[in-house]
XYZ file of C-alpha atoms in Angstrom:
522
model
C 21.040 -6.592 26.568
C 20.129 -3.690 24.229
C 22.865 -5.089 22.053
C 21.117 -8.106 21.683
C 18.077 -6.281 20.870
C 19.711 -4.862 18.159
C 20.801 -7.950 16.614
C 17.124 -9.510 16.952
C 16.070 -6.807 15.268
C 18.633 -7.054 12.181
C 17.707 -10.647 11.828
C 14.071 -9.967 11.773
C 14.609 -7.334 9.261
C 16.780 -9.501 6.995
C 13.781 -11.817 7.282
C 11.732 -9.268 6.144
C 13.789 -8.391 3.626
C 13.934 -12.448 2.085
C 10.543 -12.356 2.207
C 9.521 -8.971 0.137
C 12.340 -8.600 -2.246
C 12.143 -11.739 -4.794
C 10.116 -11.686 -7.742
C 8.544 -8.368 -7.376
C 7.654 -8.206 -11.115
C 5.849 -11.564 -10.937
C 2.392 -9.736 -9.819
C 1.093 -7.670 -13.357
C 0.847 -3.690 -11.591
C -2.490 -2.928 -10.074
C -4.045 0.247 -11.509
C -3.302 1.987 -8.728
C 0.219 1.074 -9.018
C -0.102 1.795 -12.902
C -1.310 5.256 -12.173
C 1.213 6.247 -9.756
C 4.303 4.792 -12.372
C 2.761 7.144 -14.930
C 3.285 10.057 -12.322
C 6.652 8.787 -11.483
C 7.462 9.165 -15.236
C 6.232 12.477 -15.364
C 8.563 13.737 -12.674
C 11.563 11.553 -13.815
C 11.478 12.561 -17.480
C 9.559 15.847 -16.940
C 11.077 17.291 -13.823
C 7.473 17.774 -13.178
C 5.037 16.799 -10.545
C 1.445 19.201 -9.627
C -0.317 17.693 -6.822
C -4.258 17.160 -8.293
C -6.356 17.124 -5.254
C -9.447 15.568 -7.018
C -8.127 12.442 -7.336
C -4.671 11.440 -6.070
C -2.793 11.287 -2.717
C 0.176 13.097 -2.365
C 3.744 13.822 -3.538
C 6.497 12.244 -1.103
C 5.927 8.647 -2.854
C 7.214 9.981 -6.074
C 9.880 11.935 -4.812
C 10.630 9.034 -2.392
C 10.937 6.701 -5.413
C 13.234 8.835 -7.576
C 16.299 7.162 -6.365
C 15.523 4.072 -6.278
C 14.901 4.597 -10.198
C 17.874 6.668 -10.909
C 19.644 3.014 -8.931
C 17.912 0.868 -11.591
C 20.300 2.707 -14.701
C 17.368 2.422 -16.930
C 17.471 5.537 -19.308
C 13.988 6.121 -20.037
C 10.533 4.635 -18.246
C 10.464 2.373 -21.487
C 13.009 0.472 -19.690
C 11.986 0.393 -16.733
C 10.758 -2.990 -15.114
C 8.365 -2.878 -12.359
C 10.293 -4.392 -10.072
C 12.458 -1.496 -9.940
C 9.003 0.444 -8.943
C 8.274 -1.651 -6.023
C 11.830 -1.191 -3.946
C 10.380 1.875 -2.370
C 7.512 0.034 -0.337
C 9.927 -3.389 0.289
C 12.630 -0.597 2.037
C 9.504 0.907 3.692
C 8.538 -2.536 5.161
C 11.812 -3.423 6.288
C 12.191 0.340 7.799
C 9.263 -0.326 10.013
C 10.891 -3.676 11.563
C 14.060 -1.342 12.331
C 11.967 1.320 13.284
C 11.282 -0.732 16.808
C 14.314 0.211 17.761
C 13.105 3.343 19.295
C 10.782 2.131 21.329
C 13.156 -0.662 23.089
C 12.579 1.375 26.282
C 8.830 2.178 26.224
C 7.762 -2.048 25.149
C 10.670 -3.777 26.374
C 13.259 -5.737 24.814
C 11.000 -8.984 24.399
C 7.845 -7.233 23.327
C 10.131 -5.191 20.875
C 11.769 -8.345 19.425
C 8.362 -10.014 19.112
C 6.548 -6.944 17.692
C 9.720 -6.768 14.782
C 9.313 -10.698 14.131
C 5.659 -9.767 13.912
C 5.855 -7.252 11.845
C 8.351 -9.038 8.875
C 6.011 -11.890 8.849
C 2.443 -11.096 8.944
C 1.230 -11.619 5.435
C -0.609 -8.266 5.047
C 2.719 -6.393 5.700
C 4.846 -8.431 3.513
C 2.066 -8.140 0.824
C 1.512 -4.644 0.763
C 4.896 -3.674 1.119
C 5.460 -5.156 -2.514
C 2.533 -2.764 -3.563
C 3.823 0.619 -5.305
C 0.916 2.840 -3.359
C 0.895 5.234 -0.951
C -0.040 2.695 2.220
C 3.509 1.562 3.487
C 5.097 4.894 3.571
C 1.628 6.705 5.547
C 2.649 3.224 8.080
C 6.056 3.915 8.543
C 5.670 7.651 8.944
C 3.363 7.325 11.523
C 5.595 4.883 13.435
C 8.172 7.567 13.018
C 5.754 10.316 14.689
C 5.131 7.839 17.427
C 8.982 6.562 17.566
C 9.816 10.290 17.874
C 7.047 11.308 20.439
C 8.348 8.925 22.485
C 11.897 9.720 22.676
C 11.119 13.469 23.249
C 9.191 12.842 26.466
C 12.079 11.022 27.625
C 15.150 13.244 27.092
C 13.453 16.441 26.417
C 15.643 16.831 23.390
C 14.176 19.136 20.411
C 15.828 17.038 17.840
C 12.761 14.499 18.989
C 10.733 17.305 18.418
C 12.178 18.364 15.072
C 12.403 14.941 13.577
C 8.309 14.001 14.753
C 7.469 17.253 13.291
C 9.152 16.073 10.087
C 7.366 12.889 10.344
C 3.399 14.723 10.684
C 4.923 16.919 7.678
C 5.738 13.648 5.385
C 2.229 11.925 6.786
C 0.660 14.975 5.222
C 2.588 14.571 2.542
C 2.219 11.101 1.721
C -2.044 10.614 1.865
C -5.080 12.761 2.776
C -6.029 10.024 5.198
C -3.295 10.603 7.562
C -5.845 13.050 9.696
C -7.526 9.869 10.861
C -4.220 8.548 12.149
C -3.460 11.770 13.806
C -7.700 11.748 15.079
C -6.457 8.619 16.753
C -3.321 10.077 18.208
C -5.001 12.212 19.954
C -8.419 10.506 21.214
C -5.538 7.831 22.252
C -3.808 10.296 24.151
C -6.621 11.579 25.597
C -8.379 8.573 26.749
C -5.122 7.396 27.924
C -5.110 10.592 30.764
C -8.169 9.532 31.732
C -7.725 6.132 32.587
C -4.527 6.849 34.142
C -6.408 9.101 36.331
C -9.111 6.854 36.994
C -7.134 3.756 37.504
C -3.860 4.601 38.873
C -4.543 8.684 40.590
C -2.438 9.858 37.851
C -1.844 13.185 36.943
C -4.311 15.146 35.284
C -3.841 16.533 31.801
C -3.159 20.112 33.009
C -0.672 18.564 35.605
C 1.261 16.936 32.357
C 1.080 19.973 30.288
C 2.503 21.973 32.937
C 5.507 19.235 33.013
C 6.219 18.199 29.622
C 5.309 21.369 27.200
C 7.938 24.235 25.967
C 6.950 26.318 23.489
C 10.159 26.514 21.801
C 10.114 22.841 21.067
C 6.320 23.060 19.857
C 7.329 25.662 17.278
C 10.127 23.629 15.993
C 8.117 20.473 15.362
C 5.129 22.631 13.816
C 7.532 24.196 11.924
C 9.305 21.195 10.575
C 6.310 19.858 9.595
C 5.223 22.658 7.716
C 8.344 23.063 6.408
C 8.180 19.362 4.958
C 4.552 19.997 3.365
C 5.136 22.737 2.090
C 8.147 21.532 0.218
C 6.896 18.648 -1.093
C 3.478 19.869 -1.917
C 4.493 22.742 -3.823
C 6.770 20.297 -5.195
C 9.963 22.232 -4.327
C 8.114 26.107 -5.249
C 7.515 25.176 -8.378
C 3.418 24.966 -7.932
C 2.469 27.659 -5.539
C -1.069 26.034 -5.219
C -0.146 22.915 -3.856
C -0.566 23.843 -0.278
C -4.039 25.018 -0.542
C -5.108 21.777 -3.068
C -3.682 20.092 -0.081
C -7.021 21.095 1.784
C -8.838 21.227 -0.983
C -8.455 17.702 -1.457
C -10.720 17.072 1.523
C -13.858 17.854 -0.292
C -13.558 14.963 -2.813
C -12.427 12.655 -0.063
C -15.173 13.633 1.790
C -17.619 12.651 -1.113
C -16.287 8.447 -1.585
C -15.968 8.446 2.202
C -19.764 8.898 2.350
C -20.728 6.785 0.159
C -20.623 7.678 -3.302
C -18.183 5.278 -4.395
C -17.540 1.326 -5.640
C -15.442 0.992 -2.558
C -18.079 0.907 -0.546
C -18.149 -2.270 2.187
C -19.346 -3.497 5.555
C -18.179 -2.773 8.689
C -16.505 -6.302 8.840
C -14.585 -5.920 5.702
C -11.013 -5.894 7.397
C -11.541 -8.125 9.998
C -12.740 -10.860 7.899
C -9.978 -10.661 5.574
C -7.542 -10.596 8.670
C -9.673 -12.981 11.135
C -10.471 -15.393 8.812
C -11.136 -15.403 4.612
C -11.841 -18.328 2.651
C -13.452 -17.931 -0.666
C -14.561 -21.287 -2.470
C -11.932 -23.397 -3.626
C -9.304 -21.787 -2.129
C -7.354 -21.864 1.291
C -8.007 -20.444 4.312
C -6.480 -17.338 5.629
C -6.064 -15.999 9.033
C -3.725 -13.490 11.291
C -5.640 -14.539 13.863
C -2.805 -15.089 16.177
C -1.918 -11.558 15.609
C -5.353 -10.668 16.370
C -5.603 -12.866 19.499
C -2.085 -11.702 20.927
C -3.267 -7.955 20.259
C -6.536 -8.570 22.728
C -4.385 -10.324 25.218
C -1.959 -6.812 24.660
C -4.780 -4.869 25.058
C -5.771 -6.646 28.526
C -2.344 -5.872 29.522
C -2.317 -2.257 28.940
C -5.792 -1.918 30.895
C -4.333 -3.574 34.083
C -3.127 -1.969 37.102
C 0.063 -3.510 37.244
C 0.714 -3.764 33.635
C 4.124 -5.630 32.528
C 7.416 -5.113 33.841
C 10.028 -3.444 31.998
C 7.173 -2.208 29.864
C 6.023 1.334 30.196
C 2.488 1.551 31.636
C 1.429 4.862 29.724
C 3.179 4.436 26.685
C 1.512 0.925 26.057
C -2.228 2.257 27.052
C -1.908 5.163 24.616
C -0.816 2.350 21.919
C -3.549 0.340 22.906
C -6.181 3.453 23.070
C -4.873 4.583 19.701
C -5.416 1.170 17.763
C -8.703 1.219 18.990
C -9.673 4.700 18.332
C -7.654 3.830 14.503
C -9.690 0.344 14.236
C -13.059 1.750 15.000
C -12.549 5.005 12.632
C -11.543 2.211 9.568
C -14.505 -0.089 10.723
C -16.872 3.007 10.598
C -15.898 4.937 7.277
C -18.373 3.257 4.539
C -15.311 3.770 1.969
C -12.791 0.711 2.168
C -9.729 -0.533 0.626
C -8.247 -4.051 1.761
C -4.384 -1.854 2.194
C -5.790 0.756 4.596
C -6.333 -1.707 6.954
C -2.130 -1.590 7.574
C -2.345 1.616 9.838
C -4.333 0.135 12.544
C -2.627 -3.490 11.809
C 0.635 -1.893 13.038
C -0.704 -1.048 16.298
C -2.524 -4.891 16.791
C 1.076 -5.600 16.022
C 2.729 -4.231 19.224
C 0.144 -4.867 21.050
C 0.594 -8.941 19.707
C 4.007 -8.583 21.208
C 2.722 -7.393 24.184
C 0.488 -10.358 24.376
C 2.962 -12.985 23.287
C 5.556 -12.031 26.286
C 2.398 -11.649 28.685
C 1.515 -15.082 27.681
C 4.866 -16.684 28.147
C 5.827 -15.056 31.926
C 2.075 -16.483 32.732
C 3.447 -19.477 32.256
C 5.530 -20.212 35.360
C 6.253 -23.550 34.564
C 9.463 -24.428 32.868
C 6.981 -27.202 30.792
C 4.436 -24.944 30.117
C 6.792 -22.170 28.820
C 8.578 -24.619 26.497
C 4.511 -25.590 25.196
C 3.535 -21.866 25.016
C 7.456 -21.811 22.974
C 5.994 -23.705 20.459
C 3.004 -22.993 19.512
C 4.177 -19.210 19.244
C 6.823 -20.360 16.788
C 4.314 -22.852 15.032
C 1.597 -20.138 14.221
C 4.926 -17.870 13.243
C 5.855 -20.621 10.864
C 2.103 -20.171 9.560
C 2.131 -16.838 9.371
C 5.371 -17.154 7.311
C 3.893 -19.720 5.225
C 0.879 -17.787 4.031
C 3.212 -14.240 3.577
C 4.552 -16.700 0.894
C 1.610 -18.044 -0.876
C -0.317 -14.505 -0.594
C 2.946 -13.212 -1.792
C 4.267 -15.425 -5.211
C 1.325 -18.748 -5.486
C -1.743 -16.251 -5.375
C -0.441 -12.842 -5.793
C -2.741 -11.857 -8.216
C -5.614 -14.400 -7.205
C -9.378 -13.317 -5.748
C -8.820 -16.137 -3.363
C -6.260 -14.244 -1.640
C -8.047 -11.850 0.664
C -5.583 -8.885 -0.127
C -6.255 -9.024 -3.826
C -8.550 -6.790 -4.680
C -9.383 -5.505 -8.354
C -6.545 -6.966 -9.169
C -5.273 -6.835 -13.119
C -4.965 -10.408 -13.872
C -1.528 -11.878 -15.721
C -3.236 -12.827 -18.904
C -3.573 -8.943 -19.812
C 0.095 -9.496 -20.376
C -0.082 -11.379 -23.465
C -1.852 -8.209 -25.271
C 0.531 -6.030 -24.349
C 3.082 -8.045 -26.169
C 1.412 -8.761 -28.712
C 0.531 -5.058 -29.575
C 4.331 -4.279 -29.094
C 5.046 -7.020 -31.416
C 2.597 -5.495 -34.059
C 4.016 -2.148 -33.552
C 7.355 -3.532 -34.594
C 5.942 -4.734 -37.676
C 3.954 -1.822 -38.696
C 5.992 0.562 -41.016
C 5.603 3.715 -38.508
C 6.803 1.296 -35.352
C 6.106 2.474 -32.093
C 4.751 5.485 -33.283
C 1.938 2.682 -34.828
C -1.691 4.419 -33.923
C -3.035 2.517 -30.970
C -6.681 3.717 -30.015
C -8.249 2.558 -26.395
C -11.807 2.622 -25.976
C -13.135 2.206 -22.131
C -16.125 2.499 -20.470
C -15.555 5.341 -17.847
C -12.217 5.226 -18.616
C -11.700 2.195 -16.311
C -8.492 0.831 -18.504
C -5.698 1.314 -15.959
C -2.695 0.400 -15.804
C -2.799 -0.111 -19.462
C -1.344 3.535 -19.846
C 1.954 2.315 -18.111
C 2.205 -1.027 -19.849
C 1.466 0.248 -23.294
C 4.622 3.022 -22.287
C 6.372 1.619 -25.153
C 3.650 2.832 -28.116
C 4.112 6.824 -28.366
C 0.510 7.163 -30.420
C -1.901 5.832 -27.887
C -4.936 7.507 -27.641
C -7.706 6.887 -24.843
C -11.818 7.345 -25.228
C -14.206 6.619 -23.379
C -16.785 5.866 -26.115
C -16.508 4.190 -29.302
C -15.816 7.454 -31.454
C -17.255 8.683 -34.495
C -13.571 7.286 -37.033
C -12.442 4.861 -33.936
C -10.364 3.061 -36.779
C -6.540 2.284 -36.355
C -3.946 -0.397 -37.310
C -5.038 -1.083 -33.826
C -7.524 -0.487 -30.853
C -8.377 -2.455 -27.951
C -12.290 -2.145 -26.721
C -14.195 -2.541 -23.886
C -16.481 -5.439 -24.103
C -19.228 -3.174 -22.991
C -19.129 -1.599 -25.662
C -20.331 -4.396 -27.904
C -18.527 -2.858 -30.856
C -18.389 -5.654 -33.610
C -15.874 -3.258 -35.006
C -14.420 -6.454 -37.308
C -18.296 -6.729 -38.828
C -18.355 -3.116 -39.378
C -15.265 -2.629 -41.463
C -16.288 -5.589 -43.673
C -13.428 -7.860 -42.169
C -11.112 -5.620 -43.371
C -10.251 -4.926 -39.562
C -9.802 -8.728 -37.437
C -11.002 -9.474 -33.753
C -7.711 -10.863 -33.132
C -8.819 -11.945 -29.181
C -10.018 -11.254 -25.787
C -8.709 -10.403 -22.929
C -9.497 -9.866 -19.249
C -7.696 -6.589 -17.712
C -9.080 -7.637 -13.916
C -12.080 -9.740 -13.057
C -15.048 -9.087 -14.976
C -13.566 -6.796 -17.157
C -12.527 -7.677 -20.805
C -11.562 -5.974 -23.762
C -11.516 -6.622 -27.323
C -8.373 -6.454 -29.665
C -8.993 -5.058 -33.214
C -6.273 -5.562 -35.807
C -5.797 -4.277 -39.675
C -6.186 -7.386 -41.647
C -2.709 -6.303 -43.575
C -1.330 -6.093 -40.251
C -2.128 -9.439 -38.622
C -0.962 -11.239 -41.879
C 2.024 -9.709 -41.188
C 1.984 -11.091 -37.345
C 1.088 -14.770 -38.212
C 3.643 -15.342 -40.730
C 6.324 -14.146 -37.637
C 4.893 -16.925 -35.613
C 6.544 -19.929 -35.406
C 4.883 -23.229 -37.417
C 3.834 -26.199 -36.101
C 5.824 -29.298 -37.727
C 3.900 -32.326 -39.478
């Protein structure tokens, strides 16, 4: 049977697979996405990477991605398209449906096979996973901790042990927020003992030290993990500092998690974009199967009997774990629609849970053939919307997992600047001068790649003159008034929603442009 297991699980992730690898360039970058291409660059071109713990996660996605652009035989980032960017988080994706495999023994071969279809179609997953941020990786790491602890406490084996303490190490690595994953680990665990103990007489947590710790195996997977940090934070002993920045980093964090930040959103914010999200004029959206299979998973794992063929402990410490995850997201003040994915993976096997619990309730061949269907006509949904969140409204505020998203028509400026630059005597070293309030003009940075004399203000400064500059609306420049027409406001543009910017051109300059442009016949 575990051969067939196998196979379900190769289908599902082919599945996944069709549905996160076309078009990945069809969604402009988000500046997120921007900002981590330009540090990509750095370490492709540069051979150098220094972890800056006031602002950005951590190193393994950039190491992570080097191959994948070294695969996509562009010389230089200039040639670079972003689709070649986004391979990392599609493998990661497809990874976690494979992943599964692991835990065959502790879910059971249904729940396992209906956790992997789960996971390939829920439209959060396939979203995100053609997002170049740190979110997908932190997921499938975690699995791979959980994958790992799993297999140790059944054969004892310290390559478990090695390989989960190589996982913690690349969680570390991968985004300061991992400590509320591993927070959840261990409340899970934890609360986990205790119902045991209060439900079934199990053993106490003294009782299961005594059985299942060896110090030799703790050192290995502590060491591993440092070993793995240390590495990739000091990005291979070249930046001795990166270790202690690592820690560092928490003070910052610390400060948006509070409060002081535009990310700031109910406690609701996740479940309404997962429950259901419908924003005027636009579809509805829900995972609510997902969500109502995870409750019904959740019953399970409380239960005295449980499921057979699924492992009682194992599924209440997954079940303990989302919650403890769920309720820590729900809490912190500071909220992005993507970090939702780390407790979404747990509602996931427990929704497998939930969907085999469901169909052995059903002891009816008639009802099991009814229960049949509607499982594989809310899969079909969820399929359905993975699409049109994916390709029709990638980039559209209607689409609950948008979110600041740069809109396609900044596009049009960046080719028309390139265009310019290819007109103007000094070509792409043409002056190009960016003026932003609070520097808020990402991922311009990486789409303007291609000009080598871009420079970036955040004020309109004292000479802000080139052949050249693009300004913030905000800014209210009438930069074209000022120079006595001799400069042109040759159009506006919106980078994301509500946020538009003005490009300036030297009259000489655009004359040049609109004689290129094609003429309209009589």
């Amino acid at each position: 049977m575990s051969r067939w297991v196998a196979v379900g699980l190769l289908l599902a992730a082919a599945g996944a697979l069709a549905l996160r690898l076309p078009l990945l360039d069809r969604r402009p970058l988000h500046n997120d996405e921007g900002i981590n291409a330009i540090k990509l660059r750095a370490l492709w071109e540069q051979g150098r990477y220094v972890y800056d713990p006031d602002e950005y996660h951590g190193p393994a996605l950039y190491y992570a991605a080097l191959p994948f652009v070294w695969l996509s035989r562009a010389r230089n980032a200039d040639q670079l398209p972003d689709s070649a960017l986004r391979l990392l988080p599609v493998c990661c994706g497809v990874a976690l449906v494979l992943l599964l495999w692991l835990l065959r023994d502790a879910l059971g071969r249904a729940t396992t096979l209906c956790a992997g279809v789960l996971t390939a179609i829920s439209p959060a997953m396939v979203f995100y996973s053609r997002y170049f941020i740190h979110e997908m990786m932190l997921v499938l790491f975690t699995l791979l901790v959980l994958a790992a602890g799993w297999r140790y406490s059944r054969t004892r084996h310290p390559g478990w042990a090695v390989l989960g303490g190589a996982g913690l190490g690349l969680m570390h690595a991968t985004k300061e927020t991992f400590v509320i994953a591993v927070a959840a680990m261990t409340a899970g665990a934890g609360m986990t003992v205790l119902w045991n103990r209060w439900r079934d007489r199990g053993p106490s947590l003294a009782q299961i030290a005594k059985t299942f710790w060896n110090f030799k195996h703790a050192i290995a997977a502590l060491t591993a993990a440092a070993v793995v940090s240390v590495v990739l934070f000091t990005s291979f002993f070249a930046n001795a500092s990166g270790p202690l920045d690592s820690i560092r980093s928490y003070l910052p964090w610390l400060h948006r998690a509070g409060g002081h930040s535009p990310h700031i959103h109910p406690w609701y914010f996740y479940l309404e974009r997962l429950a259901w999200f419908h924003e005027r004029k636009g579809p509805v959206w829900s995972e609510g199967l997902i969500l109502a299979l995870a409750v019904v998973g959740f019953g399970v794992a409380l239960a005295r009997n449980g499921l057979a063929g699924i492992n009682a402990t194992f599924l209440r410490f997954i079940a303990f774990y989302t919650l403890s995850l769920t309720a820590a997201y729900t809490i912190i003040s500071y909220k992005t629609p993507w970090c939702l994915l780390g407790f979404w993976s747990g509602m996931i096997l427990l929704a497998g849970v939930g969907a085999v619990a469901i169909f052995r309730l059903a002891s009816r061949r008639g009802m099991q053939i009814a229960v049949s269907a509607l499982l594989i006509a809310g899969a079909f949904h969820l399929v359905w919307q993975a699409r049109r969140a994916s390709y029709e409204f990638c980039a559209d505020r209607k689409n609950p997992y948008v979110y600041a998203q740069t809109v396609p028509g900044i596009l049009p400026l960046i080719e028309k600047v390139e265009s310019l630059a290819r007109l103007h005597s000094q070509g792409p070293q043409m002056v190009v001068k960016v003026m932003a309030a609070e520097s808020d003009y990402w991922p311009l940075p990486w789409y303007l790649r291609r000009c080598k004399q871009v420079g970036w203000w955040n004020q309109v400064p004292a000479e802000p003159y080139a052949p050249v500059m693009i300004v913030d609306t905000k800014f209210d420049a009438m930069l074209d008034e000022k120079s006595n027409k001799t400069w042109l406001m040759a159009g506006l543009f919106e980078l994301r929603p509500e946020k538009f910017f003005e490009l300036y051109v030297e009259l000489d300059l655009w004359r040049k442009y609109v004689a290129t442009l094609p003429r309209e016949l009589d």
